[in-house]
Short mmCIF file of C-alpha atoms in Angstrom, two decimals:
data_model
loop_
_atom_site.label_atom_id
_atom_site.label_comp_id
_atom_site.label_asym_id
_atom_site.label_seq_id
_atom_site.Cartn_x
_atom_site.Cartn_y
_atom_site.Cartn_z
CA MET A 1 66.11 44.34 -31.39
CA PHE A 2 66.61 42.38 -35.06
CA ALA A 3 65.28 39.13 -35.75
CA GLU A 4 68.26 37.36 -35.87
CA GLU A 5 68.51 37.80 -32.01
CA ASN A 6 64.42 37.45 -31.72
CA GLY A 7 64.76 33.40 -32.85
CA LEU A 8 65.52 34.12 -36.44
CA PHE A 9 68.57 33.73 -37.06
CA GLY A 10 70.12 31.75 -39.89
CA ASP A 11 65.69 32.09 -41.19
CA PRO A 12 67.13 32.32 -45.31
CA ARG A 13 64.01 34.90 -45.15
CA ILE A 14 66.07 37.25 -43.77
CA LYS A 15 69.00 37.14 -45.58
CA ALA A 16 66.19 37.44 -48.99
CA ILE A 17 64.73 40.27 -47.35
CA SER A 18 68.35 42.03 -46.64
CA ASP A 19 69.56 40.96 -50.09
CA ALA A 20 65.97 42.70 -52.21
CA ILE A 21 67.51 46.30 -50.45
CA ARG A 22 69.40 48.38 -52.51
CA VAL A 23 71.81 50.55 -52.12
CA VAL A 24 72.46 53.60 -53.64
CA PRO A 25 75.37 55.89 -52.92
CA HIS A 26 75.33 60.10 -52.32
CA PHE A 27 71.31 60.60 -52.30
CA PRO A 28 70.35 62.55 -51.91
CA LYS A 29 73.47 64.45 -50.95
CA PRO A 30 77.15 62.60 -50.53
CA GLY A 31 77.34 60.61 -47.87
CA ILE A 32 74.88 59.10 -47.25
CA MET A 33 73.96 55.13 -48.11
CA PHE A 34 70.09 55.09 -49.21
CA GLN A 35 69.22 52.56 -49.26
CA ASP A 36 65.53 51.85 -51.43
CA ILE A 37 63.19 49.39 -50.35
CA THR A 38 61.33 49.78 -54.14
CA THR A 39 63.89 47.06 -55.18
CA LEU A 40 61.75 44.86 -52.30
CA LEU A 41 58.85 45.87 -53.91
CA LEU A 42 60.14 44.50 -56.47
CA ASP A 43 61.04 40.72 -55.37
CA PRO A 44 57.42 39.75 -54.57
CA LYS A 45 59.32 36.87 -52.26
CA ALA A 46 60.84 39.28 -50.21
CA PHE A 47 58.10 41.72 -49.66
CA ARG A 48 55.96 38.33 -48.92
CA TYR A 49 58.68 37.41 -46.59
CA THR A 50 58.61 40.52 -44.91
CA ILE A 51 55.40 40.63 -44.36
CA ASP A 52 54.84 37.42 -43.45
CA ILE A 53 57.35 38.14 -40.55
CA PHE A 54 55.31 40.77 -38.63
CA VAL A 55 52.51 39.50 -38.92
CA ASP A 56 53.79 36.04 -37.24
CA ARG A 57 55.07 38.62 -33.78
CA TYR A 58 52.23 40.49 -33.65
CA ARG A 59 49.41 38.37 -34.83
CA ASP A 60 48.30 37.66 -30.60
CA LYS A 61 48.96 41.26 -29.45
CA ASN A 62 45.69 42.05 -29.70
CA ILE A 63 47.03 45.45 -31.55
CA SER A 64 43.74 46.99 -32.28
CA LEU A 65 45.60 49.79 -34.32
CA VAL A 66 48.92 50.14 -37.48
CA ALA A 67 49.96 53.48 -36.92
CA GLY A 68 52.00 53.80 -40.53
CA VAL A 69 54.75 56.78 -40.76
CA GLU A 70 54.88 58.57 -44.32
CA ALA A 71 55.78 57.55 -46.44
CA ARG A 72 57.09 54.39 -46.88
CA GLY A 73 55.07 52.49 -43.76
CA PHE A 74 52.53 52.94 -45.59
CA ILE A 75 53.66 50.55 -47.98
CA PHE A 76 53.97 47.59 -45.16
CA GLY A 77 52.00 49.22 -42.62
CA PRO A 78 48.58 48.30 -44.50
CA PRO A 79 48.69 45.07 -45.67
CA ILE A 80 50.23 44.63 -41.60
CA ALA A 81 46.95 45.79 -40.45
CA LEU A 82 44.93 43.77 -42.05
CA ALA A 83 46.21 40.10 -41.93
CA ILE A 84 45.82 40.67 -38.14
CA GLY A 85 42.87 42.01 -38.25
CA ALA A 86 43.63 45.65 -36.85
CA LYS A 87 42.57 49.15 -38.55
CA PHE A 88 45.03 51.48 -40.46
CA VAL A 89 46.41 55.05 -39.42
CA PRO A 90 48.78 57.12 -42.06
CA LEU A 91 50.97 59.49 -39.60
CA ARG A 92 51.31 62.36 -42.17
CA LYS A 93 53.41 65.00 -43.15
CA PRO A 94 51.97 68.64 -42.14
CA ARG A 95 48.43 70.06 -43.96
CA LYS A 96 47.83 66.72 -46.57
CA LEU A 97 45.06 65.39 -44.21
CA PRO A 98 42.27 67.56 -44.01
CA GLY A 99 40.07 67.90 -41.41
CA GLU A 100 40.91 69.05 -37.74
CA VAL A 101 44.39 67.11 -37.40
CA ILE A 102 46.81 67.02 -33.97
CA SER A 103 50.14 67.57 -34.69
CA GLU A 104 54.03 66.40 -33.13
CA ALA A 105 56.77 68.72 -34.28
CA TYR A 106 60.73 66.83 -33.97
CA VAL A 107 63.87 67.66 -34.48
CA LEU A 108 66.02 66.01 -37.70
CA GLU A 109 70.36 66.55 -38.29
CA TYR A 110 69.01 69.96 -39.83
CA GLY A 111 65.51 71.80 -38.73
CA THR A 112 62.48 70.82 -37.96
CA ASP A 113 60.10 68.52 -39.06
CA CYS A 114 55.66 67.34 -37.92
CA LEU A 115 53.45 64.27 -37.98
CA GLU A 116 49.58 64.30 -38.15
CA MET A 117 46.69 63.11 -38.26
CA HIS A 118 42.69 62.87 -37.90
CA VAL A 119 41.59 63.42 -34.88
CA GLY A 120 39.64 60.32 -33.95
CA ALA A 121 41.77 57.60 -35.51
CA VAL A 122 42.98 56.98 -32.01
CA GLN A 123 40.82 55.66 -29.53
CA PRO A 124 42.24 56.16 -25.50
CA GLY A 125 43.43 53.28 -24.32
CA GLU A 126 44.17 51.00 -28.06
CA SER A 127 46.58 48.76 -28.97
CA VAL A 128 48.61 50.20 -31.17
CA LEU A 129 51.73 49.08 -33.53
CA ILE A 130 53.91 51.78 -35.72
CA VAL A 131 55.52 50.79 -38.79
CA ASP A 132 58.41 52.36 -41.02
CA ASP A 133 60.74 51.27 -43.65
CA LEU A 134 63.94 52.19 -41.56
CA VAL A 135 65.06 53.80 -38.04
CA ALA A 136 68.27 56.14 -38.09
CA THR A 137 68.05 58.18 -34.61
CA GLY A 138 64.13 57.41 -33.52
CA GLY A 139 63.60 60.97 -34.06
CA THR A 140 60.55 60.24 -36.39
CA LEU A 141 59.53 57.01 -34.49
CA SER A 142 59.94 58.94 -31.16
CA ALA A 143 58.13 61.93 -32.23
CA ALA A 144 55.06 59.06 -33.76
CA ILE A 145 54.73 57.46 -30.45
CA ARG A 146 54.58 61.10 -28.72
CA LEU A 147 51.89 61.81 -30.93
CA LEU A 148 50.12 58.38 -29.92
CA GLU A 149 49.92 58.88 -26.46
CA ARG A 150 48.84 61.94 -26.57
CA ALA A 151 45.76 60.79 -28.38
CA GLY A 152 45.23 57.90 -25.78
CA ALA A 153 46.67 54.81 -27.11
CA GLU A 154 49.01 52.43 -25.96
CA VAL A 155 51.43 51.41 -28.06
CA VAL A 156 53.37 48.20 -27.63
CA GLU A 157 56.16 48.07 -30.46
CA CYS A 158 57.68 50.18 -33.34
CA ALA A 159 58.74 48.00 -36.44
CA CYS A 160 60.97 48.78 -38.81
CA VAL A 161 61.88 46.71 -41.81
CA ILE A 162 66.01 48.77 -41.52
CA GLY A 163 67.95 49.50 -38.87
CA LEU A 164 71.20 52.19 -39.16
CA PRO A 165 74.32 50.83 -37.04
CA LEU A 166 73.34 53.99 -35.17
CA VAL A 167 70.48 52.49 -33.30
CA LYS A 168 71.54 48.32 -32.52
CA GLY A 169 71.39 48.58 -28.37
CA ASN A 170 69.07 51.31 -28.48
CA TRP A 171 65.90 48.80 -28.34
CA LYS A 172 63.33 51.11 -26.91
CA LEU A 173 62.61 54.88 -27.68
CA ASN A 174 59.93 56.57 -25.09
CA GLY A 175 60.12 53.40 -23.17
CA VAL A 176 58.60 51.65 -26.58
CA PRO A 177 60.76 49.03 -27.79
CA LEU A 178 61.59 48.44 -31.08
CA TYR A 179 62.23 45.83 -33.89
CA VAL A 180 64.50 45.72 -36.81
CA LEU A 181 64.12 43.06 -39.01
CA VAL A 182 67.78 43.83 -40.85
CA GLU A 183 71.12 46.57 -40.79
CA PRO A 184 72.46 47.99 -44.30
CA ARG A 185 74.42 45.10 -46.59
CA LEU A 186 78.03 46.36 -45.33
CA ASP A 187 79.37 44.62 -48.27
CA ASP A 188 77.33 47.31 -50.14
CA LEU A 189 78.63 49.53 -48.13
CA GLU A 190 82.28 49.11 -48.21
CA ARG A 191 81.74 48.66 -52.33
CA THR A 192 80.82 51.92 -52.91
CA LEU A 193 83.02 53.22 -50.65
#
C-alpha cells in the first residue's frame, strides 16, 4: 500500500520525498522515465524523512534482518536496520559475493537475472524486511522473497521508496505485503512528453 493510504495522507514529509526525486526522460533508453533517487540523497531533510517513515513503520515489528536489493536497497536498508536493531544482508547480482552463495533466478521483460546472498546469512525463522528503491512489476522483489524463504526466513514485508502505477492495487507479492512511500510525480512526466 502507499504510505498516504495508511495514515500519512497529507503528511508534508511524503511531498518532500516526492519533490526530491528527479525524473530523467528517456534514460537509459527511449520511452523510460527514470526515477532518479540521487537527488533525494542530496536533500538531507528528504532523505531523513524517508528513513524515519520506514523506521516508524518497522520499529516494533520484531524484524531481525533487513535485506537490501542491489544496488539502491543498499542505500536505504542499512540505516533502517541500524535504527530498528536488525542486521543487514545484501542481495547481490551474480558473482559479486565471495564464498558460498544461494541464488534465485528471475525473468525480466527482456531476459533473466539472478539475486544471490551468502549461505548462512539468514537463519531459519528470522523475520525479514526487504528494501529497494523502486518497484515496477515486482519481479525482483518476488525473487528476493523466494530466495529468503528458501533460506528459511519469514518475509514480513517489502518496502520501496517509489512504486510505479503498475503495482497500485497489487499490495502483495508472493503473499507478502508491499509498502511504498510515493508514486512518480505525474507533473514531471507530463512536462517531458
